[in-house]
PDB file of C-alpha atoms and ligand atoms in Angstrom:
ATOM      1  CA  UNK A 162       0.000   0.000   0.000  1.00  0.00           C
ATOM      2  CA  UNK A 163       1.353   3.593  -0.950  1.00  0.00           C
ATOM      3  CA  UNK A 164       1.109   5.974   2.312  1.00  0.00           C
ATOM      4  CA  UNK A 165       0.042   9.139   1.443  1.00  0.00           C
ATOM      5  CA  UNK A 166      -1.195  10.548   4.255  1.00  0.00           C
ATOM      6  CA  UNK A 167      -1.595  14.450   4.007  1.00  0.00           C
ATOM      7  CA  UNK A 168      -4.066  15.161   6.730  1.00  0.00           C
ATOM      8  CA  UNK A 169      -3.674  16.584  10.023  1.00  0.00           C
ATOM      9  CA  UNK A 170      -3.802  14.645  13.113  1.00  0.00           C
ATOM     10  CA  UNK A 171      -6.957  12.081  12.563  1.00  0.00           C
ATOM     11  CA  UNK A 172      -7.722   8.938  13.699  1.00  0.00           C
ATOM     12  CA  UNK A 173      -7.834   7.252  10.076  1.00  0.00           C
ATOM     13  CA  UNK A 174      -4.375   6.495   9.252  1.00  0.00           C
ATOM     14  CA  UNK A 175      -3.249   5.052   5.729  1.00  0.00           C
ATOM     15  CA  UNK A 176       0.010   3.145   7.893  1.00  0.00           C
ATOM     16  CA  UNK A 177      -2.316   2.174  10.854  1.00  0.00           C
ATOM     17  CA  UNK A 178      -4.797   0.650   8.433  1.00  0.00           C
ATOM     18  CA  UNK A 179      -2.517  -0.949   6.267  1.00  0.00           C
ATOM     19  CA  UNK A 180      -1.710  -4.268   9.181  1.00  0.00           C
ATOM     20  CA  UNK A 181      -5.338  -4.121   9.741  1.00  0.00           C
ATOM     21  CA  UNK A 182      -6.179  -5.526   6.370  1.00  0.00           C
ATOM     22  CA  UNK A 183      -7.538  -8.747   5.145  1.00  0.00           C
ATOM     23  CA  UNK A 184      -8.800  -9.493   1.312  1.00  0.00           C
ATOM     24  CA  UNK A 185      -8.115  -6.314   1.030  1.00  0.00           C
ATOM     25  CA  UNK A 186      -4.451  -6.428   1.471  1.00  0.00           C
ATOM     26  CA  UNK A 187      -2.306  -5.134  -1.635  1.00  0.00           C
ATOM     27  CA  UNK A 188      -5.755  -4.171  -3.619  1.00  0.00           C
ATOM     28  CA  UNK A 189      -5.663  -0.843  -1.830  1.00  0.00           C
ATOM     29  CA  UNK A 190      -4.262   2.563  -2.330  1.00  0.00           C
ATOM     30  CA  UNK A 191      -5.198   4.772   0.817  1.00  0.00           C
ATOM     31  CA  UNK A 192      -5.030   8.237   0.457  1.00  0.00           C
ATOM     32  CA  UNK A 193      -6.238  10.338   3.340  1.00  0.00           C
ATOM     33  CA  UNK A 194      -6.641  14.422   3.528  1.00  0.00           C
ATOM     34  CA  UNK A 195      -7.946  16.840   6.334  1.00  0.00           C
ATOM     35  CA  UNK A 196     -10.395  18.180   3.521  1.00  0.00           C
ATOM     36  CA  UNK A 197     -11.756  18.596   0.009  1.00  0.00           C
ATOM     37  CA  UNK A 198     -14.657  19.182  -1.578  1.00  0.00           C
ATOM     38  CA  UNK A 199     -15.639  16.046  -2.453  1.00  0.00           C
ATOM     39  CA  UNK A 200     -14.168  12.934  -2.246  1.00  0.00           C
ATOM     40  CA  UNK A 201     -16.188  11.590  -5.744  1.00  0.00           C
ATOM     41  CA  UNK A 202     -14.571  14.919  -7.497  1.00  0.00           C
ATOM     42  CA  UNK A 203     -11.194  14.451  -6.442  1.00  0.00           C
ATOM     43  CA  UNK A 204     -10.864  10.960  -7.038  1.00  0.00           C
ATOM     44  CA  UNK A 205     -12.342  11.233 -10.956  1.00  0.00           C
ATOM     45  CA  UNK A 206      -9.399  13.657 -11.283  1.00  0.00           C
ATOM     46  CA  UNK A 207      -6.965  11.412  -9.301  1.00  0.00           C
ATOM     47  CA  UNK A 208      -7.797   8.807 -11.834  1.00  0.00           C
ATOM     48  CA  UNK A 209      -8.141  11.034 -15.361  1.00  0.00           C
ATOM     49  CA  UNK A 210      -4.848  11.562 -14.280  1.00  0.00           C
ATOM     50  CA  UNK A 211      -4.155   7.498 -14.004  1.00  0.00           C
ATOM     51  CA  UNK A 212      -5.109   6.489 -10.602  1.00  0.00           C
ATOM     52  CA  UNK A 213      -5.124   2.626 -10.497  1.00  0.00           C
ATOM     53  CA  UNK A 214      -8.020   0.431  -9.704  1.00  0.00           C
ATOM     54  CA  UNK A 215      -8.001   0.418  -5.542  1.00  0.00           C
ATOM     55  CA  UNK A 216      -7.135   4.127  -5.293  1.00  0.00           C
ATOM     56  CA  UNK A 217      -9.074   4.960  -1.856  1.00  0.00           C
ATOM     57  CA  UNK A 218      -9.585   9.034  -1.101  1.00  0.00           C
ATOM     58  CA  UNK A 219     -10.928   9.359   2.435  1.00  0.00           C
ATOM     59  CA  UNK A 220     -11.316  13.047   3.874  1.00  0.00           C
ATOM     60  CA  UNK A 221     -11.813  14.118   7.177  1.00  0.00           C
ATOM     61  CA  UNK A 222     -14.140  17.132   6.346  1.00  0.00           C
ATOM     62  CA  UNK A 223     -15.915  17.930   2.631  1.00  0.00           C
ATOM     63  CA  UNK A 224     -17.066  21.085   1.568  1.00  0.00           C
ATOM     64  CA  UNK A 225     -19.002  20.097  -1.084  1.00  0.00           C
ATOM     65  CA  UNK A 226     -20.050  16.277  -0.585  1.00  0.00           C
ATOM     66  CA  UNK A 227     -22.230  14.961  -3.206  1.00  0.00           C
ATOM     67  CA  UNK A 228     -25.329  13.145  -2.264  1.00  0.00           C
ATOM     68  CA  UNK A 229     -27.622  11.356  -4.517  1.00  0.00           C
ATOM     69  CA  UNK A 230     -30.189  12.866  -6.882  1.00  0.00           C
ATOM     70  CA  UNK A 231     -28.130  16.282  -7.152  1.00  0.00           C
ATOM     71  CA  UNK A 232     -28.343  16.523  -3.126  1.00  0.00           C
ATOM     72  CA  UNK A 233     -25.517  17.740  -0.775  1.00  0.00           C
ATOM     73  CA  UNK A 234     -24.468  15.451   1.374  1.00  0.00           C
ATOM     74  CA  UNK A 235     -24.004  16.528   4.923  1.00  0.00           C
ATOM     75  CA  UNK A 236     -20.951  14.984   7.434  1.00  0.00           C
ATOM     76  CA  UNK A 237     -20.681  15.226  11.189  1.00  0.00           C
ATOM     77  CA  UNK A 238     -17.494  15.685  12.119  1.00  0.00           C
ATOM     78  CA  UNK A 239     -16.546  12.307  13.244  1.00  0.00           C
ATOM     79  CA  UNK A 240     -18.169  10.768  10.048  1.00  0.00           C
ATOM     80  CA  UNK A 241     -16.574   8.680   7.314  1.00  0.00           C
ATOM     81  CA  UNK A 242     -16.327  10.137   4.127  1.00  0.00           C
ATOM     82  CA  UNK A 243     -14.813   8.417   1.315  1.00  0.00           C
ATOM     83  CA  UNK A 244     -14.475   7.070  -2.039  1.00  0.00           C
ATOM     84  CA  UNK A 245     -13.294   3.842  -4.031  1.00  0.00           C
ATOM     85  CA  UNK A 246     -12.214   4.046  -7.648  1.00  0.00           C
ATOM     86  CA  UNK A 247     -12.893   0.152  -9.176  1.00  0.00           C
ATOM     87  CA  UNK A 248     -12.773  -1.445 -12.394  1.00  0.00           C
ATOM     88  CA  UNK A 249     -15.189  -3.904 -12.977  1.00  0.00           C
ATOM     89  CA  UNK A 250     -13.702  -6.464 -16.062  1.00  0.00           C
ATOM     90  CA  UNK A 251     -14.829  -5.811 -19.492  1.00  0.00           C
ATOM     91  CA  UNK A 252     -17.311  -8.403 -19.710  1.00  0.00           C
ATOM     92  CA  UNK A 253     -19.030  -7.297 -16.336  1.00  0.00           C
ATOM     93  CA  UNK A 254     -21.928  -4.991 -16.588  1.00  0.00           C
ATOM     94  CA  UNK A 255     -22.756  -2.268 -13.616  1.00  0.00           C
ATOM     95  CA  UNK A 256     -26.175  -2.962 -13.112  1.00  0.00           C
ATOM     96  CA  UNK A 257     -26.636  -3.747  -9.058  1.00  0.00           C
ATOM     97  CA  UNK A 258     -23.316  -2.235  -8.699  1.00  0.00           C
ATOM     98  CA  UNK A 259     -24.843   0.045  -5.898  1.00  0.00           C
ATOM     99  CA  UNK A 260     -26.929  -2.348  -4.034  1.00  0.00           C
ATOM    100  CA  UNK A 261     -23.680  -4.598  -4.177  1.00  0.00           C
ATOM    101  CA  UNK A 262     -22.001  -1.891  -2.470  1.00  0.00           C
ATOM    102  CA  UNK A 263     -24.903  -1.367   0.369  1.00  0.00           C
ATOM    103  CA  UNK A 264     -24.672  -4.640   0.944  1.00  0.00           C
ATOM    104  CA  UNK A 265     -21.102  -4.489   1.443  1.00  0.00           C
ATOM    105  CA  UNK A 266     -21.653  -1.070   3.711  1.00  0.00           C
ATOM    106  CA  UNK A 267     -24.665  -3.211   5.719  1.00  0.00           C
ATOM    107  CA  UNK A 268     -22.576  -5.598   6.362  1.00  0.00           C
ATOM    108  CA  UNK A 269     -19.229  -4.384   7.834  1.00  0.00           C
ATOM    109  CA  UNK A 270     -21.317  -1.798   9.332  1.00  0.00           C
ATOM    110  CA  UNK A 271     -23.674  -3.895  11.977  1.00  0.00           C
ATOM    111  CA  UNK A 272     -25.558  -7.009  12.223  1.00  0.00           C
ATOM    112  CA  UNK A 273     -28.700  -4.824  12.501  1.00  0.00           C
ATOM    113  CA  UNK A 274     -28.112  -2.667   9.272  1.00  0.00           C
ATOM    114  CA  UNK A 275     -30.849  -2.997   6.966  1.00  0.00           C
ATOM    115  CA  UNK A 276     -31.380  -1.827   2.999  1.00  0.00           C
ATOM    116  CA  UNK A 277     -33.424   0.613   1.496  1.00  0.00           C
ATOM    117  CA  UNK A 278     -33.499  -0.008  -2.324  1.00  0.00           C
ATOM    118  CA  UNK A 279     -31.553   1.094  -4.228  1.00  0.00           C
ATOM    119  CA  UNK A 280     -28.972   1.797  -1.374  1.00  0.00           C
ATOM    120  CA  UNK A 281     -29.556   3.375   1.235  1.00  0.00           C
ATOM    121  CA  UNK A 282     -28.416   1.799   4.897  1.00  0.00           C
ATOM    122  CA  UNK A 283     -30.736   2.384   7.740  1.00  0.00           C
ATOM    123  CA  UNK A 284     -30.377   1.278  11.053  1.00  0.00           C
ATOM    124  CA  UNK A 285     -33.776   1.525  13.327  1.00  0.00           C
ATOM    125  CA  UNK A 286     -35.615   2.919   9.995  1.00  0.00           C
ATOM    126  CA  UNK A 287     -32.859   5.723   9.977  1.00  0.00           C
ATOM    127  CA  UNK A 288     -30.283   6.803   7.497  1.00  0.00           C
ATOM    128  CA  UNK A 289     -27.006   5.494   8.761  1.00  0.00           C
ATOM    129  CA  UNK A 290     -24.934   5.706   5.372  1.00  0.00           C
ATOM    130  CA  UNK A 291     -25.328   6.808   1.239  1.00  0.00           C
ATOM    131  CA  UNK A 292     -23.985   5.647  -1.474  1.00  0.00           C
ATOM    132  CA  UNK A 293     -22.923   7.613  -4.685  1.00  0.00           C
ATOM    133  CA  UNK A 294     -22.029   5.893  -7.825  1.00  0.00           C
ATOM    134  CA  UNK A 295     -20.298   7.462 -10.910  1.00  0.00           C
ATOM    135  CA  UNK A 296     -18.851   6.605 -13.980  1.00  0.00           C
ATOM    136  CA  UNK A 297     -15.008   7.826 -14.206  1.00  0.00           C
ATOM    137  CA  UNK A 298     -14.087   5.900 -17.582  1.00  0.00           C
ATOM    138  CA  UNK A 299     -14.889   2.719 -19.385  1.00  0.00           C
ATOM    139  CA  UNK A 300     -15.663  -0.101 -16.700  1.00  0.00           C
ATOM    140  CA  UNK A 301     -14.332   2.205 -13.745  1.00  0.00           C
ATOM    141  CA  UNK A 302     -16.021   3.729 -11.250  1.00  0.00           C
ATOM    142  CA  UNK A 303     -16.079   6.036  -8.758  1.00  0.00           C
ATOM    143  CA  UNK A 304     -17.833   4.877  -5.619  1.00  0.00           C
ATOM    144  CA  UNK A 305     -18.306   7.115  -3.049  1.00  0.00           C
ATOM    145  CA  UNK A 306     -19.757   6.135   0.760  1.00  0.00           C
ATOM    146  CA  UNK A 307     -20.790   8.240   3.131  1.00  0.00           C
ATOM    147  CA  UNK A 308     -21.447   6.925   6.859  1.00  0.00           C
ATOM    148  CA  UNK A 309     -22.958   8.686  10.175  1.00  0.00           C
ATOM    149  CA  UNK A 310     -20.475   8.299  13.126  1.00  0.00           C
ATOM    150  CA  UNK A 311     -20.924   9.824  16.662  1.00  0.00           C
ATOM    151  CA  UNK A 312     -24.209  11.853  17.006  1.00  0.00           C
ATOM    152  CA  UNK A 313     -26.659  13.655  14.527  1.00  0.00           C
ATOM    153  CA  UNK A 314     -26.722  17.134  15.853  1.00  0.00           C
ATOM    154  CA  UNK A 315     -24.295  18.561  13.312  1.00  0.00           C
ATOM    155  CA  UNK A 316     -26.452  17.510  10.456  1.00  0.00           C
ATOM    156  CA  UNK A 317     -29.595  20.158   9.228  1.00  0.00           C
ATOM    157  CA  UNK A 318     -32.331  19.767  11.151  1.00  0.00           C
ATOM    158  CA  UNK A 319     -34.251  18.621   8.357  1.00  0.00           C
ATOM    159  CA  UNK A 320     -31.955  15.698   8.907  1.00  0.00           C
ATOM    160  CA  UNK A 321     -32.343  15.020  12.089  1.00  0.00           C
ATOM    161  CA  UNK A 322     -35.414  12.956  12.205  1.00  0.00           C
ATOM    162  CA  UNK A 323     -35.019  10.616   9.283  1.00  0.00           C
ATOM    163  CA  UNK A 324     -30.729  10.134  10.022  1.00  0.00           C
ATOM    164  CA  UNK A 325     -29.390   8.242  12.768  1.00  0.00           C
ATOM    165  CA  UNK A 326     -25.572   7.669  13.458  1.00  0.00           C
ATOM    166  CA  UNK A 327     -23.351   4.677  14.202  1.00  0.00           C
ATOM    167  CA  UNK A 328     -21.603   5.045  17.783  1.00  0.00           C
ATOM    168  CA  UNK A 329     -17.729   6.284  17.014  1.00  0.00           C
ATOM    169  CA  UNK A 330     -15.920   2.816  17.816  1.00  0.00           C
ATOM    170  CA  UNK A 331     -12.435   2.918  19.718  1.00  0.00           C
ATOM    171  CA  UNK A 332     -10.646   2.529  16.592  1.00  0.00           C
ATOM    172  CA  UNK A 333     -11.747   4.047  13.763  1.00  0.00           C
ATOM    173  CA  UNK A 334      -9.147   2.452  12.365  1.00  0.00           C
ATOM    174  CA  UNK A 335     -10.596  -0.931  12.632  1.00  0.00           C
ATOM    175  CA  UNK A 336     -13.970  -0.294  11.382  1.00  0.00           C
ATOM    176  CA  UNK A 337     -12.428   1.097   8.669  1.00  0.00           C
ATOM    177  CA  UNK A 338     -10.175  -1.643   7.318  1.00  0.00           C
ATOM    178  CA  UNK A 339     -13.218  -4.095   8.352  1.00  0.00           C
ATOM    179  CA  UNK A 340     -14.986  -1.647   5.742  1.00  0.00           C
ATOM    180  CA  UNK A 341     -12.395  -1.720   3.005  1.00  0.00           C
ATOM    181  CA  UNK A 342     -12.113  -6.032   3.111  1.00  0.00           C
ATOM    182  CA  UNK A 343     -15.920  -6.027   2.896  1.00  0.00           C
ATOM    183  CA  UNK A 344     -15.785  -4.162  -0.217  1.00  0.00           C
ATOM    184  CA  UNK A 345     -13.160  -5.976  -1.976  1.00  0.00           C
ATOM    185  CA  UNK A 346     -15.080  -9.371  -1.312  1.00  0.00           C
ATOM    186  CA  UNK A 347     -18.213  -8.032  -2.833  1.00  0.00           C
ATOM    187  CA  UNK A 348     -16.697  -6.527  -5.423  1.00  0.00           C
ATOM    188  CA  UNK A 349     -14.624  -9.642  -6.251  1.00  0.00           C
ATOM    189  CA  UNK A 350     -18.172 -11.895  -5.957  1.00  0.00           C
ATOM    190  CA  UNK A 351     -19.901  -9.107  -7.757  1.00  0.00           C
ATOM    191  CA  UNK A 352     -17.340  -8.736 -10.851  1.00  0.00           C
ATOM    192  CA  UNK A 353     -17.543 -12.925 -11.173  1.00  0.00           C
ATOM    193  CA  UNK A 354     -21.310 -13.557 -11.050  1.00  0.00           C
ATOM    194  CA  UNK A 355     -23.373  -9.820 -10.574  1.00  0.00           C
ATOM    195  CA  UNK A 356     -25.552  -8.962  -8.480  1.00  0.00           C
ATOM    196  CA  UNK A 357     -27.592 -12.646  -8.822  1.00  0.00           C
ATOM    197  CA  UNK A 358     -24.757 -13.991  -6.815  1.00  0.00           C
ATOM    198  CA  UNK A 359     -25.359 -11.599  -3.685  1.00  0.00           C
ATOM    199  CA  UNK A 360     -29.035 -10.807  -4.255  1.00  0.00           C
ATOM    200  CA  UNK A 361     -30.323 -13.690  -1.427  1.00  0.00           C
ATOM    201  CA  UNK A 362     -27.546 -11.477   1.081  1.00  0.00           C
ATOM    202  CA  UNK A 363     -29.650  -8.268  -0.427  1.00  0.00           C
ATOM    203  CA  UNK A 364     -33.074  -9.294   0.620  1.00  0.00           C
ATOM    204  CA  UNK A 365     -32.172 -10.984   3.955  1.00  0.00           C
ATOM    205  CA  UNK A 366     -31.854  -7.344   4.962  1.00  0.00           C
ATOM    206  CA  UNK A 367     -34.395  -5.973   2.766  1.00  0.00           C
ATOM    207  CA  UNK A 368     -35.832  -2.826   5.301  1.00  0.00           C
ATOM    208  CA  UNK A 369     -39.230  -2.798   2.932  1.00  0.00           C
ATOM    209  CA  UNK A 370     -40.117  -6.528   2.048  1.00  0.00           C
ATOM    210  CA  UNK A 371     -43.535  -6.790   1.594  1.00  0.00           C
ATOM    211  CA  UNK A 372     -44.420  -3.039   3.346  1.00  0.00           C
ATOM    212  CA  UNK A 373     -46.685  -0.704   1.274  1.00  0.00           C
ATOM    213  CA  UNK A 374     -44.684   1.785  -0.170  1.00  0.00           C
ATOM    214  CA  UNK A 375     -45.051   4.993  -2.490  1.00  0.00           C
ATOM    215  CA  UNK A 376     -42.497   5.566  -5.224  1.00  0.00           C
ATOM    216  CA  UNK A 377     -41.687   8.938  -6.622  1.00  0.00           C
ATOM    217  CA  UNK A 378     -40.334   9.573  -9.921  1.00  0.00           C
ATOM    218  CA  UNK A 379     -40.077  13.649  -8.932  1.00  0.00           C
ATOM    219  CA  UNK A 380     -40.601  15.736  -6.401  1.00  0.00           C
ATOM    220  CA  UNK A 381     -44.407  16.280  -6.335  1.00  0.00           C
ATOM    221  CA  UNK A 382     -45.374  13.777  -9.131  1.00  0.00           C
ATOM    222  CA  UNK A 383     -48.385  10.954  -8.318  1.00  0.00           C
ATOM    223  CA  UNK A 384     -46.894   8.678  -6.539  1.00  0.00           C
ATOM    224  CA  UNK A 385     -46.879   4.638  -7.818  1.00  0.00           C
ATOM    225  CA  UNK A 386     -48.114   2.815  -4.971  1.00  0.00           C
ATOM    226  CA  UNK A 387     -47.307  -0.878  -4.066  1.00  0.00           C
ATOM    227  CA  UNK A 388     -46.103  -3.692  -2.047  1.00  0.00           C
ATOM    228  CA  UNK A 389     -42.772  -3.858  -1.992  1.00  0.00           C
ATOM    229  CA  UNK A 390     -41.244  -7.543  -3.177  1.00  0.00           C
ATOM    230  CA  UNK A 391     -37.938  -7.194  -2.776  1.00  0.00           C
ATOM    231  CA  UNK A 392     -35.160  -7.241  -6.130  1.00  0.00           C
ATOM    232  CA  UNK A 393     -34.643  -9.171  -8.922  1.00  0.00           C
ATOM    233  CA  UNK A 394     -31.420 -10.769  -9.728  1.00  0.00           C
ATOM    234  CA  UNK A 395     -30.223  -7.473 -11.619  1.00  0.00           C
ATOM    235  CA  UNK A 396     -31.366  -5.118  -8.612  1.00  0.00           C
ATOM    236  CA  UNK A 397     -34.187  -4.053 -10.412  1.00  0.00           C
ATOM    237  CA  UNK A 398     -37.049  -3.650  -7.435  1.00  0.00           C
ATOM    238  CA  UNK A 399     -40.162  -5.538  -7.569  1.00  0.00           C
ATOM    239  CA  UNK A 400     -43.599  -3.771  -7.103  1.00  0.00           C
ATOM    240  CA  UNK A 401     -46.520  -5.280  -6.826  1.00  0.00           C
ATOM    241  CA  UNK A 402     -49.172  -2.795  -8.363  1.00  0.00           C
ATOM    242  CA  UNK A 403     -53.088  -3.032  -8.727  1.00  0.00           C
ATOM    243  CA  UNK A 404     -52.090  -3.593 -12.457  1.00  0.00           C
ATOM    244  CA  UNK A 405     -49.731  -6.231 -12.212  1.00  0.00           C
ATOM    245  CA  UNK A 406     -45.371  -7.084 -10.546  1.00  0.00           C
ATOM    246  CA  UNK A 407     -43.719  -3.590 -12.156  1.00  0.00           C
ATOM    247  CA  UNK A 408     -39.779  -3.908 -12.249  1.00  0.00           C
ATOM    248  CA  UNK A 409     -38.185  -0.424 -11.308  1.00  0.00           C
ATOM    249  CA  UNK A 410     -34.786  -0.454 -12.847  1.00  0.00           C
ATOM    250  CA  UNK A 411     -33.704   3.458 -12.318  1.00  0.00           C
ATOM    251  CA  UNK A 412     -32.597   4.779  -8.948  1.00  0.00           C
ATOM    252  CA  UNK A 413     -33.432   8.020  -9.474  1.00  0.00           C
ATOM    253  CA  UNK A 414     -36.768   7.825  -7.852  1.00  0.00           C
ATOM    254  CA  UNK A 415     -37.268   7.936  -4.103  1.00  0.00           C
ATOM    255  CA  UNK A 416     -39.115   4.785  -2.185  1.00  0.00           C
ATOM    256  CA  UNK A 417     -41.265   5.896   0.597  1.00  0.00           C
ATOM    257  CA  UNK A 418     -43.360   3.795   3.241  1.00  0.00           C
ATOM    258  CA  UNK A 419     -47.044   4.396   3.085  1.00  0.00           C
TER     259      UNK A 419
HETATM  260  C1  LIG B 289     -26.724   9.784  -0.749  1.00  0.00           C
HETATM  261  O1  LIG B 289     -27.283  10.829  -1.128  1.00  0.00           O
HETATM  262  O2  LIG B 289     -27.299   9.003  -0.012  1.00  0.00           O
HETATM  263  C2  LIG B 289     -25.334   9.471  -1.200  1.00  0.00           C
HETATM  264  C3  LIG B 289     -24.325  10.119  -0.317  1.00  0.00           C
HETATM  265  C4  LIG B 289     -22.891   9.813  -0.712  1.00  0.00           C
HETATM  266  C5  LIG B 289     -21.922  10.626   0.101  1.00  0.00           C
HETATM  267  C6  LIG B 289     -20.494  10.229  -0.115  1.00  0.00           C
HETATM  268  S1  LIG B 289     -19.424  10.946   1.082  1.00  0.00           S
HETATM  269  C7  LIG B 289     -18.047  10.422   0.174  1.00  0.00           C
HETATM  270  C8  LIG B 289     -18.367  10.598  -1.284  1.00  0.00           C
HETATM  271  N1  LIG B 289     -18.013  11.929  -1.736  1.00  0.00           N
HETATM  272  C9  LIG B 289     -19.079  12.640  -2.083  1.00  0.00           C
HETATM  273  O3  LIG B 289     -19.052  13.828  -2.488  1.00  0.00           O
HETATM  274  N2  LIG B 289     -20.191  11.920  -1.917  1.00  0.00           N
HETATM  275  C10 LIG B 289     -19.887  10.577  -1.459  1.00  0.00           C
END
């Protein structure tokens, strides 16, 4: 693992998590800095300018995080903010890529973490963690997770009732490299056999199986309302509707319970 640690004194450490690591030994390239404006940004031009396949930027504070559907995301000061530039192989198509990840984030994150599709991670019904997804060049991508650590109160208040944070553990340290193996093992399962090889995982934390639900293509449109069935083998959620089982393939939509 290259150090390149730029940041001022913070508990995530590049040479403290490189011992730490398991399958993801020598498949990561930590970076850390004190701040930037967005993780996602700077690692598309970390890899325009030839960043490998592992390349990890994590940042104490952002300026500018990027949430999903053109949203800012908000950190709390002891939060995790960071992002993972992959390539998938050639023959490997992206679709489920970002419930793969949730999964991945779910699971490191606490046996009680649950999925909202297409990935959000809640814990109690809560927002604990968001994903962002993007494209940096053919087969690579740029994917960038944001979790809640320590307490809520630094987020908007608009925030405050629909978020909920993960308790800061000892060592940050540890979470984090848990965090990083996690992602390489899912990533390795999901680059050999997609998303149908980790969609069982998917729905045995599925937070809306089977609750009625209201899905929103935009902000004030007529909602489609349904029963939520869970996800298909390509991450495509199933709704059952009045008029028949509707597969929702895009993610830009938001999922709400009835
Ligand atoms: C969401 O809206 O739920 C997705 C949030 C993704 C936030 C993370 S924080 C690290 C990375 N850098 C960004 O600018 N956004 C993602």
């Amino acid at each position: 693992m290259t150090v390149a640690n730029t940041a001022a004194p913070y508990p995530i450490q590049a040479e403290t998590v490189a011992p730490l690591l398991g399958a993801a030994a020598g498949r990561i390239d930590l970076h850390v800095v004190a701040e930037c404006d967005s993780t996602n940004l700077q690692l598309q031009h970390m890899a325009k300018a030839g960043a490998a396949s592992g390349t990890v930027l994590l940042a104490e504070h952002q300026t500018a995080g990027r949430g999903r559907r053109g949203r800012e995301w908000h950190q709390g000061s002891q939060s995790l903010a960071f992002s993972l530039l992959w390539r998938l192989p050639d023959d490997r198509a992206p679709t489920g890529l970002s419930l793969a990840i949730g999964l991945a984030v779910a699971e490191a994150l606490h046996a009680g973490a649950q999925l909202k599709w297409p990935n959000d991670i809640l814990l109690n019904g809560r927002k604990i963690a968001g994903i962002l997804i993007e494209s940096a060049a053919a087969q690579r991508y740029i994917i960038g997770i944001g979790i809640n650590l320590g307490d809520t109160d630094d987020l908007p208040t608009e925030l405050q009732h629909t978020a909920t944070a993960l308790d800061v553990p000892t060592d940050k340290n540890v979470l984090f490299a848990h965090l990083l193996d996690q992602l390489v093992l899912i990533l390795d399962r999901f680059s050999a056999q997609g998303f149908a090889g980790l969609r069982a995982r998917w729905q045995a934390r599925h937070a809306y199986q089977d609750r009625a639900v209201n899905l929103l293509f935009s902000e004030g449109s007529t909602p489609l309302q349904g029963l939520c069935r869970g996800v298909d083998s390509q991450g495509e959620l199933l709704l059952e509707t009045p008029t028949g089982m509707q597969s929702i393939s895009s993610g830009e939509v938001s999922l709400r319970l009835q």
